[in-house]
Tab-separated table of C-alpha atoms in Angstrom:
chain	number	residue	atom	x	y	z
A	1	MET	CA	114.459	110.283	78.871
A	2	HIS	CA	115.635	111.370	82.448
A	3	TYR	CA	113.108	110.838	85.315
A	4	PRO	CA	112.903	113.575	87.546
A	5	TRP	CA	114.748	112.546	91.562
A	6	TRP	CA	112.595	112.196	93.917
A	7	HIS	CA	114.216	113.789	97.508
A	8	VAL	CA	112.321	112.448	100.709
A	9	PRO	CA	114.590	114.290	103.596
A	10	TYR	CA	115.384	112.053	106.559
A	11	LEU	CA	113.389	109.324	105.382
A	12	THR	CA	115.017	108.479	102.057
A	13	SER	CA	112.448	107.051	99.932
A	14	PRO	CA	113.681	103.689	99.737
A	15	MET	CA	113.043	103.286	103.594
A	16	LEU	CA	109.102	105.113	102.300
A	17	ILE	CA	108.627	102.637	99.870
A	18	ALA	CA	109.846	99.755	102.887
A	19	VAL	CA	107.425	101.125	105.208
A	20	VAL	CA	104.039	100.974	103.120
A	21	ALA	CA	105.147	97.954	101.931
A	22	VAL	CA	105.311	96.512	105.577
A	23	MET	CA	101.994	98.263	106.168
A	24	HIS	CA	100.714	96.602	103.306
A	25	VAL	CA	101.927	93.148	103.792
A	26	LEU	CA	100.396	92.688	107.519
A	27	ALA	CA	97.406	93.477	105.816
A	28	ALA	CA	97.587	90.802	102.703
A	29	GLN	CA	99.067	88.408	105.062
A	30	TYR	CA	95.880	89.298	107.491
A	31	ALA	CA	93.556	88.691	104.091
A	32	VAL	CA	94.871	84.764	103.573
A	33	GLY	CA	95.217	83.574	106.589
A	34	GLY	CA	92.092	85.341	108.301
A	35	GLY	CA	90.157	84.183	104.673
A	36	LEU	CA	91.227	80.911	105.056
A	37	LEU	CA	90.588	81.077	109.231
A	38	LEU	CA	86.867	82.186	108.482
A	39	ALA	CA	85.848	79.946	106.013
A	40	VAL	CA	86.960	76.759	108.281
A	41	GLU	CA	85.657	78.048	111.294
A	42	THR	CA	82.924	79.116	109.107
A	43	ARG	CA	82.059	75.825	108.304
A	44	PHE	CA	82.609	74.448	111.673
A	45	ALA	CA	79.884	77.094	113.392
A	46	TYR	CA	77.090	76.082	111.037
A	47	ARG	CA	77.882	72.216	111.695
A	48	THR	CA	77.874	72.435	115.157
A	49	ASN	CA	74.770	75.230	114.896
A	50	ASN	CA	77.171	77.072	117.636
A	51	ARG	CA	74.998	80.561	117.123
A	52	ALA	CA	77.420	82.360	119.422
A	53	TYR	CA	80.091	81.407	117.313
A	54	GLN	CA	78.476	82.077	114.177
A	55	SER	CA	77.336	85.898	115.741
A	56	TYR	CA	81.232	86.000	117.029
A	57	LEU	CA	82.598	85.149	113.268
A	58	LYS	CA	80.171	88.027	111.440
A	59	ARG	CA	81.489	90.585	113.752
A	60	HIS	CA	85.039	89.208	112.777
A	61	ALA	CA	84.095	89.180	109.598
A	62	GLY	CA	83.177	93.164	109.714
A	63	PHE	CA	86.284	93.509	110.979
A	64	PHE	CA	87.992	92.025	107.851
A	65	ILE	CA	86.683	93.393	105.538
A	66	LEU	CA	87.706	97.181	106.821
A	67	ILE	CA	91.540	95.748	107.302
A	68	THR	CA	91.391	93.564	104.490
A	69	MET	CA	89.438	95.853	101.279
A	70	VAL	CA	89.887	99.105	102.742
A	71	TYR	CA	93.606	99.328	104.637
A	72	GLY	CA	94.858	96.640	102.067
A	73	ALA	CA	93.687	97.885	98.986
A	74	ILE	CA	95.252	101.527	100.419
A	75	THR	CA	98.363	100.706	101.478
A	76	GLY	CA	98.790	98.603	98.105
A	77	VAL	CA	98.174	101.330	95.815
A	78	GLY	CA	100.321	103.073	98.223
A	79	ILE	CA	102.727	101.130	96.937
A	80	LEU	CA	102.653	101.818	93.166
A	81	TRP	CA	102.593	105.120	93.683
A	82	THR	CA	105.562	105.439	96.675
A	83	ILE	CA	107.807	102.733	93.824
A	84	SER	CA	106.844	104.680	90.887
A	85	LEU	CA	107.794	107.982	92.568
A	86	THR	CA	111.385	106.352	93.713
A	87	SER	CA	111.894	104.386	90.734
A	88	PRO	CA	109.893	105.262	87.930
A	89	LEU	CA	112.196	103.094	85.412
A	90	ALA	CA	111.953	99.520	87.497
A	91	THR	CA	108.585	100.118	87.931
A	92	ALA	CA	107.631	101.047	83.929
A	93	THR	CA	109.528	97.646	83.789
A	94	LEU	CA	107.494	95.827	86.211
A	95	ILE	CA	104.442	96.959	84.602
A	96	ARG	CA	105.671	96.031	80.487
A	97	THR	CA	106.997	92.788	81.860
A	98	PHE	CA	104.036	91.777	83.611
A	99	PHE	CA	101.224	93.139	81.946
A	100	PHE	CA	99.717	89.606	81.622
A	101	GLY	CA	100.451	89.145	85.659
A	102	TRP	CA	99.366	92.020	86.917
A	103	GLY	CA	95.320	91.285	84.789
A	104	MET	CA	95.522	87.984	86.397
A	105	GLU	CA	96.080	89.831	89.884
A	106	TYR	CA	92.863	92.192	89.051
A	107	VAL	CA	91.306	89.544	88.180
A	108	THR	CA	91.433	87.778	91.236
A	109	PHE	CA	91.129	90.791	93.160
A	110	LEU	CA	88.072	91.453	92.229
A	111	VAL	CA	86.588	87.854	93.111
A	112	GLU	CA	88.413	88.157	96.053
A	113	THR	CA	86.678	91.817	96.643
A	114	ALA	CA	83.207	90.577	95.975
A	115	ALA	CA	83.133	87.238	97.373
A	116	ALA	CA	84.659	89.680	100.685
A	117	PHE	CA	81.115	91.508	100.448
A	118	THR	CA	79.042	88.313	99.353
A	119	PHE	CA	80.171	86.199	102.836
A	120	TYR	CA	79.669	89.629	105.358
A	121	TYR	CA	76.216	90.759	103.785
A	122	GLY	CA	75.520	87.190	103.145
A	123	TRP	CA	75.504	86.550	106.761
A	124	GLY	CA	72.045	84.867	106.924
A	125	ARG	CA	70.714	85.824	103.942
A	126	LEU	CA	72.496	82.563	101.715
A	127	ASN	CA	71.591	79.058	103.110
A	128	GLU	CA	74.560	77.378	105.373
A	129	ARG	CA	76.425	75.571	102.197
A	130	THR	CA	76.593	78.352	99.785
A	131	HIS	CA	77.665	81.083	101.883
A	132	THR	CA	80.852	78.406	103.340
A	133	ALA	CA	81.364	78.238	99.996
A	134	VAL	CA	81.508	81.747	98.983
A	135	GLY	CA	84.251	81.934	101.971
A	136	TRP	CA	85.722	79.564	100.965
A	137	ILE	CA	86.032	81.838	97.181
A	138	TYR	CA	87.464	84.559	99.027
A	139	ALA	CA	90.334	81.977	100.575
A	140	VAL	CA	91.091	80.858	97.138
A	141	SER	CA	90.806	84.074	95.437
A	142	ALA	CA	93.213	85.487	98.361
A	143	TRP	CA	95.646	82.843	97.685
A	144	LEU	CA	96.107	83.052	94.754
A	145	SER	CA	96.748	86.911	94.517
A	146	LEU	CA	99.254	86.213	96.752
A	147	VAL	CA	100.856	84.016	94.612
A	148	ILE	CA	100.520	86.055	91.710
A	149	VAL	CA	102.305	89.277	93.172
A	150	THR	CA	105.089	86.964	94.383
A	151	GLY	CA	106.201	85.927	91.219
A	152	ILE	CA	105.461	89.420	90.009
A	153	THR	CA	107.719	91.396	93.426
A	154	ALA	CA	110.674	88.048	93.344
A	155	PHE	CA	111.156	88.733	89.757
A	156	MET	CA	112.614	92.117	90.505
A	157	LEU	CA	115.061	90.523	93.300
A	158	ASN	CA	116.220	88.127	91.038
A	159	PRO	CA	115.209	87.556	87.810
A	160	GLY	CA	116.452	84.136	87.097
A	161	ALA	CA	116.786	83.019	83.402
A	162	TRP	CA	114.733	86.161	82.226
A	163	PRO	CA	117.427	88.690	80.761
A	164	GLU	CA	118.345	85.666	77.852
A	165	SER	CA	114.189	84.801	77.581
A	166	ARG	CA	112.144	87.797	78.044
A	167	THR	CA	109.583	85.745	78.260
A	168	PHE	CA	106.746	85.925	81.067
A	169	TRP	CA	106.737	82.606	82.989
A	170	THR	CA	110.857	82.526	82.666
A	171	GLY	CA	110.256	85.825	84.643
A	172	PHE	CA	107.137	84.621	86.966
A	173	PHE	CA	109.027	81.285	88.066
A	174	ASN	CA	111.746	83.098	89.078
A	175	PRO	CA	114.450	81.231	91.750
A	176	GLN	CA	113.124	83.204	94.246
A	177	PHE	CA	109.313	82.423	93.164
A	178	ALA	CA	108.570	79.071	95.712
A	179	PRO	CA	110.510	79.706	98.521
A	180	GLN	CA	108.480	83.211	98.752
A	181	VAL	CA	105.633	82.208	98.255
A	182	LEU	CA	105.910	79.327	100.741
A	183	ALA	CA	107.536	81.382	103.689
A	184	ARG	CA	104.239	83.693	103.149
A	185	THR	CA	101.698	80.896	103.000
A	186	GLY	CA	103.122	79.884	106.374
A	187	GLY	CA	103.297	83.076	107.797
A	188	SER	CA	99.845	83.431	106.907
A	189	PHE	CA	98.778	80.923	108.574
A	190	MET	CA	99.887	81.931	111.308
């Protein structure tokens, strides 16, 4: 089957992918690092009984949800939309090869979303221990989401031994996986 060619004047379709991807990655990095920051700092604010800091963290959590859950989700869908139009064959291969991985990603994103909203709306309603635990659930699920997506996207840069074996795990744990997970984790902490 021949796929249609998507023409983006001046910018070009690969550059459109890059623009949307950079916007998404900034929000995704903030989701991981900011989630860890909120979990750690909320625990600190409760332990020191600093009401002013708790109030600030609650306001920051509202901003955090707006950026990560709204803007991040829109740009994430935007990446899928632009890569599907720009390179449908590569996108179809990515979906078929990593169907199980995308399923894992959607489950972790669902946990991440539920934890983020529970964390924000549970402020003052949940006891301190439960509220802090929800913050940590968010932080861990956001990092797991980073790990899963990195395994899938790194495959497109270097499939490693996958062309010979054609197994999910060989493609997922490709030569680019560990360096990219370390780099993205470090970037999130920054």
